[in-house]
mmCIF file of C-alpha atoms in Angstrom:
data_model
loop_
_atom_site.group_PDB
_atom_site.id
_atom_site.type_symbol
_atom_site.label_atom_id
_atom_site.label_comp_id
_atom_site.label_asym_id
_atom_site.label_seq_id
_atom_site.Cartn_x
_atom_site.Cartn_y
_atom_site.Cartn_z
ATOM 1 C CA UNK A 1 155.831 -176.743 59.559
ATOM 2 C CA UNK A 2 154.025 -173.215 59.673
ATOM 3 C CA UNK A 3 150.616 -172.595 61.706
ATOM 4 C CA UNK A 4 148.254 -172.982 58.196
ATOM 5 C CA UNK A 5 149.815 -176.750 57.904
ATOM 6 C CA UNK A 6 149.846 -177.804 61.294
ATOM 7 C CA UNK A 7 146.063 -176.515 61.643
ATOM 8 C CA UNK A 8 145.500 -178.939 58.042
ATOM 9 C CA UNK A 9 147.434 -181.559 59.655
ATOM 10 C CA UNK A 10 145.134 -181.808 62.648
ATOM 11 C CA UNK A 11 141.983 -181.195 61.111
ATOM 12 C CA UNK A 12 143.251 -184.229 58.531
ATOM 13 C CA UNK A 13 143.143 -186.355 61.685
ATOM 14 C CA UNK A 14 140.153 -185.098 63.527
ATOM 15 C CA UNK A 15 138.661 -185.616 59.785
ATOM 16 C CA UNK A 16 139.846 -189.231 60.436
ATOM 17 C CA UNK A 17 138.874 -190.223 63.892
ATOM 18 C CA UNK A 18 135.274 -188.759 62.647
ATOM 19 C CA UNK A 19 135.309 -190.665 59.854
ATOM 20 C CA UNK A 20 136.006 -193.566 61.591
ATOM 21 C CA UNK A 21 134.139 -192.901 64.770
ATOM 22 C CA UNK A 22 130.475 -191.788 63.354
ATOM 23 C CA UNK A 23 130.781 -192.258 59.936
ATOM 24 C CA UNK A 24 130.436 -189.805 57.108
ATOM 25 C CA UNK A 25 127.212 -188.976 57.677
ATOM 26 C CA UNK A 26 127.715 -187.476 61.102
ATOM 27 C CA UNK A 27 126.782 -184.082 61.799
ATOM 28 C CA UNK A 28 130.644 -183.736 63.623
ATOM 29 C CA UNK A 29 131.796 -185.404 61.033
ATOM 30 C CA UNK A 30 130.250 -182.514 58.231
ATOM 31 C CA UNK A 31 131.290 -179.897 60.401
ATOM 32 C CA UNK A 32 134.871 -180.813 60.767
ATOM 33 C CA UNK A 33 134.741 -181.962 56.922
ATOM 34 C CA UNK A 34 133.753 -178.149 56.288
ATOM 35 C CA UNK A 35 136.245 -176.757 58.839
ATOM 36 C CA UNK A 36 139.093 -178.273 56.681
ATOM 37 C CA UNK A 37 137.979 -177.252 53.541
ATOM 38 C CA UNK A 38 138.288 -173.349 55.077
ATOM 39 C CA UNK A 39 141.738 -174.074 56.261
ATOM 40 C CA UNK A 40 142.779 -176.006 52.676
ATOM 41 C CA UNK A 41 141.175 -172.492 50.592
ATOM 42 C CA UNK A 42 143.156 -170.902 53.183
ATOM 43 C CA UNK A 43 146.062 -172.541 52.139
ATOM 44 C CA UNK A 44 145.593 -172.017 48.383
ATOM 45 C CA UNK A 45 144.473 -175.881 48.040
ATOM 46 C CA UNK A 46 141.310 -174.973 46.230
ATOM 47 C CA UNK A 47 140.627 -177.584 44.612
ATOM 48 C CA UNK A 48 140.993 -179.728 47.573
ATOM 49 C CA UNK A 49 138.723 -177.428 49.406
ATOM 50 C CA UNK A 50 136.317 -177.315 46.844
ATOM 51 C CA UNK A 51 135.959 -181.060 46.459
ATOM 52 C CA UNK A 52 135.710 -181.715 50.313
ATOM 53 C CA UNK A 53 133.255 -178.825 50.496
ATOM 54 C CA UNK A 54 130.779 -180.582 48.006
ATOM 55 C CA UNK A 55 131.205 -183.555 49.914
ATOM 56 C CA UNK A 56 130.237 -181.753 52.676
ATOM 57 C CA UNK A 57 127.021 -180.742 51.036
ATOM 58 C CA UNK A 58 125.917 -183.377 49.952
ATOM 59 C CA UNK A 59 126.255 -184.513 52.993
ATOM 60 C CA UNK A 60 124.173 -181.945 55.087
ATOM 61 C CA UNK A 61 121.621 -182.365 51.788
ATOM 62 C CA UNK A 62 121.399 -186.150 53.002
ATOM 63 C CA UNK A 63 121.208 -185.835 56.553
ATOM 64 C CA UNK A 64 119.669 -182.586 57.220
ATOM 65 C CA UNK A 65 118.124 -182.144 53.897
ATOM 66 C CA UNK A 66 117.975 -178.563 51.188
ATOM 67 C CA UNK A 67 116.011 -176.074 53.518
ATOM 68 C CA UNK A 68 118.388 -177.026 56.786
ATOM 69 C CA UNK A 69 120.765 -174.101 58.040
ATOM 70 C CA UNK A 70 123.515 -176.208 58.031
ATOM 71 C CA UNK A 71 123.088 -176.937 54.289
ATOM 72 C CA UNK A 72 124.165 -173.675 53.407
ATOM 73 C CA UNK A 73 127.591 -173.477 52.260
ATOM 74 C CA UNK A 74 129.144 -170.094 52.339
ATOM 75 C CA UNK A 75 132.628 -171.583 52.379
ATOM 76 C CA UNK A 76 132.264 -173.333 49.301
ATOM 77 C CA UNK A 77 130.997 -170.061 47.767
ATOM 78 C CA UNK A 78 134.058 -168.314 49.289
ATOM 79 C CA UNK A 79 136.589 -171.308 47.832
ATOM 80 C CA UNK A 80 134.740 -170.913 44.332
ATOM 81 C CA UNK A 81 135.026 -167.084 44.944
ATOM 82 C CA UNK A 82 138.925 -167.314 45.601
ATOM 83 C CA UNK A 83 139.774 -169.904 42.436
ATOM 84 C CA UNK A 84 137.937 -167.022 40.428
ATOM 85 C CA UNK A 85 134.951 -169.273 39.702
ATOM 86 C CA UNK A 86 132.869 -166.129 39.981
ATOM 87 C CA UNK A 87 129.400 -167.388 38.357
ATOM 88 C CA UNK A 88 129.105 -171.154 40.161
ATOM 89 C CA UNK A 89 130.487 -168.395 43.209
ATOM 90 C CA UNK A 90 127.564 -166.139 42.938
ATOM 91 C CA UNK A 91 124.840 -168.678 42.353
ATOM 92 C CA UNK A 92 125.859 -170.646 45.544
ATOM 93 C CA UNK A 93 126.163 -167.538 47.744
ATOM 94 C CA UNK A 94 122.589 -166.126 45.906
ATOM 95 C CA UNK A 95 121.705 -169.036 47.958
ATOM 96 C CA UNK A 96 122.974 -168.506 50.865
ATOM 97 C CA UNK A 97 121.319 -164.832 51.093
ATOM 98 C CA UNK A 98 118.170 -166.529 50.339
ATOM 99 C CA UNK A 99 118.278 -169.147 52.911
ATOM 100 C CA UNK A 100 119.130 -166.572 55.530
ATOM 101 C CA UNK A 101 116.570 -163.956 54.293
ATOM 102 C CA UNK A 102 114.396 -166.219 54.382
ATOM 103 C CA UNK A 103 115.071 -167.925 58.088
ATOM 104 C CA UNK A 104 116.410 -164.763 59.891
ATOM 105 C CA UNK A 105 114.941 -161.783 57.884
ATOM 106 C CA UNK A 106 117.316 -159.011 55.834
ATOM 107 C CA UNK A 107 118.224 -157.128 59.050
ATOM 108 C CA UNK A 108 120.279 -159.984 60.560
ATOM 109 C CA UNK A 109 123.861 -159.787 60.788
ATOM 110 C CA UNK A 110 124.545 -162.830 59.540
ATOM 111 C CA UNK A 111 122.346 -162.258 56.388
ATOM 112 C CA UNK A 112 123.881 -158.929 55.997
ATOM 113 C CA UNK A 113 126.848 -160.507 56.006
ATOM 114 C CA UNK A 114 125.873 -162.902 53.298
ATOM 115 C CA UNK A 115 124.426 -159.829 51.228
ATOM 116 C CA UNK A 116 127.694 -158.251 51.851
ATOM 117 C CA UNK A 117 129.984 -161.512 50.430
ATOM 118 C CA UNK A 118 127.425 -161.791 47.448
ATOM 119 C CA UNK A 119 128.305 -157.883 46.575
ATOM 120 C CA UNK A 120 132.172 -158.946 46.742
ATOM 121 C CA UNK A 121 131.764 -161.655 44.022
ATOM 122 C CA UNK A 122 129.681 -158.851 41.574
ATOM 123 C CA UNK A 123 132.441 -156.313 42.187
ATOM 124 C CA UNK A 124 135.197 -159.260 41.459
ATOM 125 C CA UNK A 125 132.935 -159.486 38.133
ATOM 126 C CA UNK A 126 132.946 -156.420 37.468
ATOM 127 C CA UNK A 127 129.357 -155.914 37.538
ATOM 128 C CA UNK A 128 129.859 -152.817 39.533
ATOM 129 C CA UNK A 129 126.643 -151.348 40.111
ATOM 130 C CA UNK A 130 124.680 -154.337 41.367
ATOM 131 C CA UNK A 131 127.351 -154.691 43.974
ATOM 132 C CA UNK A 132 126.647 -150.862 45.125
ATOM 133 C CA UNK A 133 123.623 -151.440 45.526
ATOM 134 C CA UNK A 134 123.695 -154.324 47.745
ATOM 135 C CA UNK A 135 126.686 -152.943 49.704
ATOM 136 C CA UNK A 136 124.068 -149.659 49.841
ATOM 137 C CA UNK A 137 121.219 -152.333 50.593
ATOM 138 C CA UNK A 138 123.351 -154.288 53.443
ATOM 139 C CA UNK A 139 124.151 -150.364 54.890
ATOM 140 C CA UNK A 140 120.408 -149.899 55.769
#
């Protein structure tokens, strides 16, 4: 068993004892739903990681609600980014860079880093120029 599988493995059962500890409506329970849905893209399971990251949305929709932080879902824009699912891809993270515009302001890291993701999935598109100028926008 390599690294990648024995990290799925034990996020499975952390997934598990959550599940059956809290319930699925547990914030620990989310987070460790979304931590496994990274390590499934990671392992080229993207279907698996898209499904449990929807769950996982809906989840912080219903508990924390739309506006929340926690409701944004860059990893599900990265797992529809990696099965080539560029449009649903670039909707979701056109999200994301508005939620964190919009809570930390453009000149946060963490919404330049969202500006820089969104700029990956146009260049993937091939719409060239709007990702230069949002890699030129996220360089300022």
């Amino acid at each position: 068993m390599n690294k990648l599988e024995e990290a799925e493995d034990l996020e499975q059962q952390a997934l598990k004892v959550c599940i059956e500890a809290f319930g699925n409506l547990h914030p620990d329970t989310i987070k460790t739903m979304k931590n496994l849905s990274v390590t499934l893209c990671s392992a080229r399971k993207v279907q698996e990681s898209e499904d449990l990251g929807r769950q996982a949305l809906e989840a912080c929709k219903e508990v924390f609600g739309s506006g929340h932080p926690d409701t944004i879902m860059e990893n599900l824009a990265a797992t529809l980014w990696t099965a080539n699912r560029l449009q649903e891809a670039e909707y979701l993270q056109q999200q994301v860079l508005k939620a964190h515009t919009e809570a930390l302001g453009s000149s946060n890291l963490v919404t330049i880093k969202a500006t820089q993701n969104l700029a990956a999935i146009l260049s993937s598109a091939g719409r060239l120029k709007e990702a230069e100028d949002l890699w030129e926008q996220a360089l300022k």
